[in-house]
Amino acid sequence: LESVLTLISKMAACLLSLSVTMGITSSGSTNFDSPDVNIDLSNIQPSTVSFCDQDGYKQVWGDEFEGTELNQSKWQITLGSDGGQLRNAWGTADNVYIKNGNLVLRSQSQKMNGFNFTSGAVTSKDKAYWSKGRVCVSAILPGGSSAGGVGKGIWPAHWMMPNDKSCWPDHGEIDIMEMINADGYSHGTYHWDKDYPTKPCQGQNGNSAISAEIKLPESWYSTYHEFAVEFDLEKQYLHFVVDNQVIISMNETSKDRNGDHAQFGPSPFYLILNTAVEGPWPGPVNASTHFPAYHNIDYVRVSQL
């Protein structure tokens, strides 16, 4: 009997390992009651097959950034002052361009309209938005070097917001990837308002979140990595994924560190790609921060079953 139990235990461990390594769907095989986690992927190999092209998912939208001009039927460029996307930088069109099959978002130490920096951001707001599926972004993130210490105050992000006029974060916010200060850690976070809908528009007072911190390989600043999310607002679940590794999963039964249950709003989400400069999380740039900083995005893919 003991040997049988040992065998069953080993088989269960193997199945659990496979569920994490090969990806997961909404089948219910995942433990959703996950606390905030810290994952070391420093030895991971960049994915050769996109998470968006597996498990029967078919691409419904995307951009490979071929040609010489940004496809403005898919994207709009953020211009001027936008505290959420660019923080202490002024958004300009010349900081957003296509080069060598990449969307490039450039950040510069450049004075403009009372700002000390300029940067680039694009969104699919009112052009493309989704209530379910997989969203995958392959990118080389800005601010790193073999010497280190050149990205203080640089804040790249791939994230999603509801395509409506709701107050933040009543209908949620999906942060697929954020990195601050070129520290080599990617953060995936889901935000919601614990008091909504009883008390709408509470802003930071109602902000709840579950997040994962992922240590990337040392070559993160020179190698493409795919940052992805799978979500379904109707089924109320979400998975964050880096290079086909499921990092953290949650559904309506998951709780944040304060014990608040995750909530999923009704509105479809659009995508934002940006590099902010400074802000409350990374803090100010310093003398070692290297400009210009380049955020290179190889592709964006959105797929559904």
Coordinates of N, CA and C in Angstrom, one line a residue, residues 110-276:
Q110 N 14.4 65.2 -23.3 CA 14.0 66.3 -24.2 C 13.0 67.2 -23.6
K111 N 13.3 68.4 -23.5 CA 12.3 69.4 -22.9 C 11.2 69.7 -23.9
M112 N 10.0 69.6 -23.5 CA 8.9 70.0 -24.3 C 7.6 70.3 -23.5
N113 N 7.1 71.5 -23.7 CA 5.8 71.9 -23.1 C 5.8 71.7 -21.6
G114 N 6.9 72.1 -20.9 CA 7.0 72.0 -19.5 C 7.5 70.6 -19.0
F115 N 7.7 69.7 -19.8 CA 8.2 68.4 -19.4 C 9.7 68.2 -19.8
N116 N 10.4 67.4 -19.0 CA 11.8 67.2 -19.2 C 12.1 66.0 -20.1
F117 N 11.0 65.3 -20.4 CA 11.2 64.0 -21.2 C 10.1 63.9 -22.2
T118 N 10.4 63.2 -23.3 CA 9.4 62.8 -24.3 C 9.4 61.3 -24.4
S119 N 8.3 60.7 -24.8 CA 8.3 59.2 -24.9 C 7.2 58.8 -25.9
G120 N 7.0 57.5 -26.0 CA 6.0 57.0 -27.0 C 5.0 56.0 -26.4
A121 N 3.8 56.0 -26.9 CA 2.8 55.1 -26.4 C 1.7 54.9 -27.5
V122 N 1.2 53.7 -27.7 CA 0.1 53.4 -28.6 C -1.0 52.7 -27.8
T123 N -2.3 52.8 -28.3 CA -3.4 52.1 -27.7 C -4.3 51.6 -28.9
S124 N -5.1 50.5 -28.6 CA -6.1 50.1 -29.5 C -7.5 50.6 -29.1
K125 N -7.5 51.6 -28.2 CA -8.8 52.0 -27.7 C -9.8 52.4 -28.8
D126 N -11.0 51.9 -28.7 CA -12.1 52.2 -29.7 C -11.8 51.6 -31.0
K127 N -10.7 50.9 -31.2 CA -10.3 50.2 -32.5 C -10.4 48.7 -32.3
A128 N -9.9 48.1 -31.2 CA -9.9 46.7 -31.0 C -10.0 46.4 -29.5
Y129 N -10.9 45.6 -29.1 CA -11.0 45.3 -27.6 C -11.7 43.9 -27.5
W130 N -11.5 43.3 -26.4 CA -11.8 41.9 -26.3 C -12.3 41.6 -24.9
S131 N -13.3 40.6 -24.8 CA -13.8 40.1 -23.5 C -13.2 38.8 -23.1
K132 N -12.5 38.2 -24.0 CA -11.9 36.9 -23.8 C -10.8 36.6 -24.8
G133 N -9.9 35.6 -24.4 CA -8.9 35.2 -25.4 C -7.5 35.3 -24.8
R134 N -6.5 35.2 -25.7 CA -5.1 35.3 -25.3 C -4.6 36.6 -26.0
V135 N -3.8 37.4 -25.2 CA -3.1 38.5 -25.8 C -1.6 38.4 -25.5
C136 N -0.8 38.4 -26.6 CA 0.6 38.1 -26.5 C 1.4 39.2 -27.1
V137 N 2.4 39.6 -26.4 CA 3.3 40.7 -26.8 C 4.7 40.2 -26.7
S138 N 5.5 40.2 -27.8 CA 6.9 39.8 -27.8 C 7.7 41.1 -27.9
A139 N 8.6 41.3 -26.9 CA 9.3 42.6 -26.8 C 10.7 42.4 -26.2
I140 N 11.6 43.4 -26.6 CA 12.8 43.6 -25.9 C 12.6 44.9 -25.1
L141 N 12.8 44.8 -23.8 CA 12.4 46.0 -22.9 C 13.5 47.0 -22.8
P142 N 13.2 48.2 -22.6 CA 14.2 49.3 -22.5 C 14.9 49.4 -21.2
G143 N 16.1 50.1 -21.3 CA 16.8 50.5 -20.1 C 17.9 49.6 -19.6
G144 N 18.1 48.5 -20.2 CA 19.1 47.6 -19.7 C 20.4 47.7 -20.4
S145 N 21.5 47.1 -19.8 CA 22.8 47.0 -20.4 C 23.6 45.9 -19.7
S146 N 24.7 45.5 -20.3 CA 25.5 44.5 -19.6 C 26.1 45.1 -18.3
A147 N 26.3 46.4 -18.3 CA 26.9 47.1 -17.2 C 25.8 47.3 -16.1
G148 N 24.6 47.3 -16.5 CA 23.5 47.5 -15.5 C 23.4 49.0 -15.1
G149 N 22.4 49.3 -14.3 CA 22.3 50.7 -13.7 C 22.0 51.8 -14.7
V150 N 21.4 51.6 -15.8 CA 21.2 52.7 -16.8 C 19.8 53.0 -17.0
G151 N 18.9 52.4 -16.3 CA 17.4 52.5 -16.5 C 16.6 53.1 -15.4
K152 N 17.3 53.8 -14.5 CA 16.5 54.4 -13.3 C 15.4 55.3 -13.9
G153 N 14.2 55.1 -13.4 CA 13.1 55.9 -13.8 C 12.4 55.5 -15.1
I154 N 12.8 54.4 -15.7 CA 12.2 54.0 -17.0 C 11.2 52.9 -16.6
W155 N 10.0 53.0 -17.2 CA 8.8 52.2 -16.8 C 8.0 51.7 -18.0
P156 N 8.5 50.6 -18.7 CA 7.8 50.1 -19.8 C 6.6 49.3 -19.3
A157 N 5.5 49.2 -20.2 CA 4.3 48.4 -19.8 C 3.6 48.0 -21.0
H158 N 3.0 46.8 -20.8 CA 1.9 46.3 -21.8 C 0.7 46.0 -20.9
W159 N -0.4 46.7 -21.1 CA -1.5 46.6 -20.2 C -2.8 46.8 -20.9
M160 N -3.9 46.5 -20.2 CA -5.2 46.6 -20.8 C -6.2 47.3 -19.8
M161 N -7.1 48.1 -20.4 CA -8.1 48.9 -19.7 C -9.4 48.7 -20.3
P162 N -10.5 48.8 -19.6 CA -11.9 48.7 -20.1 C -12.2 49.7 -21.2
N163 N -12.8 49.3 -22.3 CA -13.1 50.2 -23.4 C -14.5 50.9 -23.1
D164 N -14.5 51.6 -21.9 CA -15.7 52.3 -21.5 C -15.3 53.5 -20.8
K165 N -16.3 54.2 -20.1 CA -16.0 55.4 -19.4 C -16.1 55.2 -17.9
S166 N -15.9 54.0 -17.4 CA -16.0 53.7 -16.0 C -14.8 54.3 -15.3
C167 N -15.0 54.6 -14.0 CA -13.9 55.1 -13.1 C -12.9 54.0 -12.9
W168 N -11.6 54.4 -12.7 CA -10.6 53.4 -12.4 C -10.7 53.1 -10.9
P169 N -10.5 51.8 -10.5 CA -10.5 50.6 -11.3 C -11.8 49.8 -11.3
D170 N -12.9 50.4 -11.4 CA -14.2 49.8 -11.2 C -14.4 48.5 -12.0
H171 N -14.0 48.6 -13.3 CA -14.1 47.5 -14.2 C -12.8 46.7 -14.5
G172 N -11.8 47.0 -13.6 CA -10.5 46.2 -13.7 C -9.4 46.9 -14.5
E173 N -8.2 46.4 -14.3 CA -7.1 46.7 -15.1 C -6.2 45.5 -15.1
I174 N -5.7 45.1 -16.4 CA -4.9 44.0 -16.6 C -3.5 44.5 -17.0
D175 N -2.5 44.3 -16.1 CA -1.1 44.7 -16.4 C -0.4 43.4 -16.8
I176 N -0.2 43.2 -18.1 CA 0.4 42.0 -18.6 C 1.9 42.0 -18.2
M177 N 2.5 43.2 -18.4 CA 4.0 43.3 -18.1 C 4.2 44.7 -17.7
E178 N 5.0 44.9 -16.6 CA 5.6 46.2 -16.2 C 7.0 45.9 -15.7
M179 N 7.9 46.8 -15.9 CA 9.2 46.7 -15.3 C 9.6 48.1 -14.9
I180 N 10.2 48.2 -13.8 CA 10.7 49.5 -13.3 C 12.2 49.5 -13.1
N181 N 12.8 50.6 -13.5 CA 14.2 50.9 -13.2 C 15.2 49.8 -13.8
A182 N 14.7 49.2 -14.9 CA 15.5 48.2 -15.6 C 16.1 47.2 -14.6
D183 N 15.2 46.7 -13.7 CA 15.8 45.8 -12.7 C 15.7 44.3 -13.0
G184 N 15.2 44.0 -14.2 CA 15.1 42.6 -14.7 C 14.0 41.8 -14.2
Y185 N 13.0 42.5 -13.5 CA 11.8 41.8 -13.0 C 10.6 42.3 -13.8
S186 N 9.8 41.3 -14.3 CA 8.5 41.7 -14.9 C 7.4 41.5 -13.9
H187 N 6.4 42.4 -13.9 CA 5.3 42.3 -13.0 C 4.0 42.1 -13.8
G188 N 3.2 41.1 -13.4 CA 1.9 40.9 -13.9 C 0.9 41.1 -12.8
T189 N -0.1 42.0 -13.0 CA -1.0 42.4 -12.0 C -2.4 42.6 -12.5
Y190 N -3.4 42.1 -11.7 CA -4.8 42.5 -12.0 C -5.3 43.3 -10.9
H191 N -5.9 44.5 -11.2 CA -6.5 45.5 -10.3 C -8.0 45.5 -10.4
W192 N -8.7 45.7 -9.3 CA -10.1 45.9 -9.3 C -10.5 46.7 -8.1
D193 N -11.8 47.1 -8.1 CA -12.3 47.9 -6.9 C -13.1 47.0 -6.0
K194 N -12.6 46.8 -4.8 CA -13.3 45.9 -3.9 C -14.7 46.4 -3.5
D195 N -14.9 47.7 -3.6 CA -16.1 48.3 -3.2 C -17.2 48.5 -4.3
Y196 N -16.7 48.2 -5.5 CA -17.7 48.3 -6.6 C -18.6 47.1 -6.7
P197 N -19.9 47.2 -7.0 CA -20.6 48.4 -7.5 C -21.3 49.2 -6.3
T198 N -21.1 48.8 -5.1 CA -21.8 49.5 -4.0 C -21.3 50.9 -3.9
K199 N -20.0 51.1 -4.0 CA -19.4 52.4 -4.0 C -18.5 52.7 -5.2
P200 N -19.1 53.1 -6.3 CA -18.3 53.3 -7.5 C -17.4 54.5 -7.4
C201 N -16.4 54.5 -8.2 CA -15.5 55.7 -8.4 C -14.7 56.0 -7.1
Q202 N -14.3 54.9 -6.4 CA -13.5 55.1 -5.2 C -12.0 55.3 -5.5
G203 N -11.6 55.0 -6.7 CA -10.2 55.1 -7.1 C -9.3 54.3 -6.2
Q204 N -8.2 55.0 -5.8 CA -7.1 54.3 -5.0 C -7.7 53.7 -3.7
N205 N -8.7 54.3 -3.1 CA -9.3 53.8 -1.9 C -9.9 52.4 -2.0
G206 N -10.4 52.1 -3.2 CA -11.0 50.8 -3.5 C -10.1 49.9 -4.2
N207 N -8.9 50.2 -4.4 CA -8.0 49.4 -5.3 C -7.5 48.2 -4.6
S208 N -7.9 47.0 -5.2 CA -7.3 45.7 -4.8 C -6.6 45.1 -5.9
A209 N -5.6 44.2 -5.6 CA -4.8 43.7 -6.7 C -4.2 42.3 -6.3
I210 N -4.0 41.5 -7.3 CA -3.2 40.3 -7.1 C -2.1 40.4 -8.2
S211 N -0.9 40.0 -7.8 CA 0.3 40.3 -8.7 C 1.3 39.1 -8.6
A212 N 2.1 39.1 -9.7 CA 3.3 38.2 -9.7 C 4.5 38.9 -10.1
E213 N 5.6 38.7 -9.5 CA 6.9 39.2 -9.9 C 7.8 38.1 -10.5
I214 N 8.3 38.4 -11.7 CA 9.0 37.4 -12.4 C 10.4 37.8 -12.7
K215 N 11.4 37.1 -12.2 CA 12.8 37.4 -12.5 C 13.1 36.8 -13.9
L216 N 13.5 37.7 -14.8 CA 13.8 37.3 -16.1 C 15.3 37.0 -16.3
P217 N 15.7 36.3 -17.4 CA 17.1 36.0 -17.6 C 17.9 37.3 -17.7
E218 N 19.2 37.2 -17.5 CA 20.1 38.4 -17.5 C 20.1 39.1 -18.8
S219 N 19.8 38.4 -19.9 CA 19.8 39.0 -21.2 C 18.5 39.6 -21.6
W220 N 17.6 39.9 -20.6 CA 16.2 40.4 -20.9 C 16.3 41.6 -21.8
Y221 N 17.3 42.4 -21.7 CA 17.4 43.7 -22.4 C 17.9 43.5 -23.9
S222 N 18.3 42.3 -24.3 CA 18.8 42.1 -25.6 C 18.1 40.9 -26.3
T223 N 17.1 40.3 -25.6 CA 16.4 39.1 -26.2 C 14.9 39.3 -26.1
Y224 N 14.2 38.9 -27.1 CA 12.8 39.0 -27.1 C 12.2 37.9 -26.1
H225 N 11.3 38.4 -25.3 CA 10.5 37.5 -24.5 C 9.0 37.8 -24.7
E226 N 8.2 36.8 -24.6 CA 6.7 37.0 -24.8 C 6.0 37.1 -23.5
F227 N 5.3 38.2 -23.3 CA 4.5 38.4 -22.2 C 3.0 38.3 -22.6
A228 N 2.2 37.5 -21.9 CA 0.9 37.2 -22.3 C -0.1 37.1 -21.2
V229 N -1.4 37.2 -21.6 CA -2.5 36.9 -20.6 C -3.5 36.1 -21.3
E230 N -4.2 35.2 -20.6 CA -5.4 34.6 -21.1 C -6.5 34.9 -20.1
F231 N -7.6 35.4 -20.6 CA -8.7 35.8 -19.7 C -10.1 35.6 -20.4
D232 N -11.1 35.5 -19.5 CA -12.5 35.4 -20.0 C -13.3 36.1 -18.9
L233 N -13.9 37.2 -19.3 CA -14.7 38.0 -18.4 C -16.0 37.2 -18.0
E234 N -16.6 36.5 -18.9 CA -17.8 35.8 -18.6 C -17.6 34.6 -17.6
K235 N -16.5 33.9 -17.9 CA -16.1 32.8 -17.0 C -15.3 33.2 -15.8
Q236 N -14.9 34.4 -15.8 CA -14.2 35.1 -14.7 C -13.0 34.4 -14.3
Y237 N -12.0 34.3 -15.2 CA -10.7 33.8 -14.8 C -9.6 34.6 -15.7
L238 N -8.4 34.4 -15.2 CA -7.3 35.1 -15.8 C -6.0 34.4 -15.5
H239 N -5.1 34.2 -16.5 CA -3.8 33.7 -16.3 C -2.7 34.6 -16.9
F240 N -1.7 34.9 -16.1 CA -0.5 35.6 -16.6 C 0.5 34.6 -17.1
V241 N 1.2 34.8 -18.2 CA 2.1 33.9 -18.8 C 3.3 34.6 -19.4
V242 N 4.5 34.0 -19.1 CA 5.8 34.6 -19.7 C 6.5 33.4 -20.4
D243 N 6.7 33.6 -21.7 CA 7.4 32.5 -22.4 C 6.8 31.2 -22.2
N244 N 5.5 31.1 -22.3 CA 4.7 29.9 -22.2 C 4.7 29.3 -20.8
Q245 N 5.2 30.0 -19.8 CA 5.2 29.6 -18.4 C 4.0 30.3 -17.7
V246 N 3.1 29.5 -17.2 CA 2.0 30.2 -16.5 C 2.5 30.6 -15.1
I247 N 2.4 31.9 -14.9 CA 3.0 32.5 -13.7 C 2.0 32.6 -12.5
I248 N 0.8 33.0 -12.8 CA -0.2 33.1 -11.7 C -1.6 33.0 -12.4
S249 N -2.6 32.4 -11.7 CA -3.9 32.3 -12.2 C -4.9 32.8 -11.1
M250 N -6.0 33.3 -11.6 CA -7.0 33.8 -10.6 C -8.4 33.7 -11.2
N251 N -9.4 33.6 -10.3 CA -10.8 33.7 -10.7 C -11.5 34.4 -9.6
E252 N -12.9 34.4 -9.7 CA -13.7 35.1 -8.7 C -13.5 34.7 -7.3
T253 N -13.0 33.5 -7.1 CA -12.7 33.0 -5.7 C -11.4 33.4 -5.1
S254 N -10.5 33.9 -6.0 CA -9.2 34.3 -5.5 C -9.2 35.5 -4.7
K255 N -8.3 35.6 -3.7 CA -8.3 36.7 -2.8 C -6.9 37.5 -2.8
D256 N -7.0 38.8 -2.6 CA -5.7 39.5 -2.5 C -5.2 39.4 -1.1
R257 N -4.1 40.0 -0.8 CA -3.5 39.9 0.5 C -4.3 40.5 1.7
N258 N -5.3 41.2 1.3 CA -6.3 41.8 2.3 C -7.5 40.9 2.4
G259 N -7.6 39.8 1.7 CA -8.8 39.0 1.8 C -9.9 39.4 0.9
D260 N -9.7 40.3 -0.1 CA -10.8 40.8 -0.9 C -10.8 39.9 -2.2
H261 N -12.0 39.4 -2.5 CA -12.2 38.5 -3.7 C -12.0 39.3 -5.0
A262 N -11.4 38.7 -6.0 CA -11.2 39.3 -7.3 C -12.6 39.5 -7.9
Q263 N -12.7 40.7 -8.6 CA -13.9 41.0 -9.3 C -13.6 41.3 -10.8
F264 N -14.4 40.8 -11.7 CA -14.2 41.0 -13.1 C -15.4 41.8 -13.7
G265 N -15.1 42.9 -14.3 CA -16.1 43.8 -14.8 C -16.7 43.3 -16.1
P266 N -17.7 44.0 -16.7 CA -18.5 43.6 -17.8 C -17.9 44.1 -19.2
S267 N -17.0 45.0 -19.1 CA -16.6 45.7 -20.4 C -15.3 45.0 -21.0
P268 N -15.3 44.9 -22.3 CA -14.1 44.4 -23.0 C -12.9 45.3 -22.8
F269 N -11.7 44.8 -23.0 CA -10.5 45.5 -22.7 C -9.7 45.8 -24.0
Y270 N -9.2 47.0 -24.1 CA -8.3 47.4 -25.1 C -6.8 47.3 -24.6
L271 N -5.9 47.4 -25.6 CA -4.5 47.2 -25.2 C -3.7 48.5 -25.3
I272 N -2.7 48.7 -24.4 CA -1.8 49.8 -24.3 C -0.4 49.3 -24.3
L273 N 0.4 49.9 -25.1 CA 1.9 49.6 -25.1 C 2.6 51.0 -24.9
N274 N 3.4 51.1 -23.9 CA 4.0 52.4 -23.6 C 5.3 52.2 -22.8
T275 N 6.0 53.4 -22.8 CA 7.2 53.5 -21.9 C 7.0 54.8 -21.1
A276 N 6.7 54.7 -19.8 CA 6.6 55.9 -19.0 C 8.0 56.3 -18.5

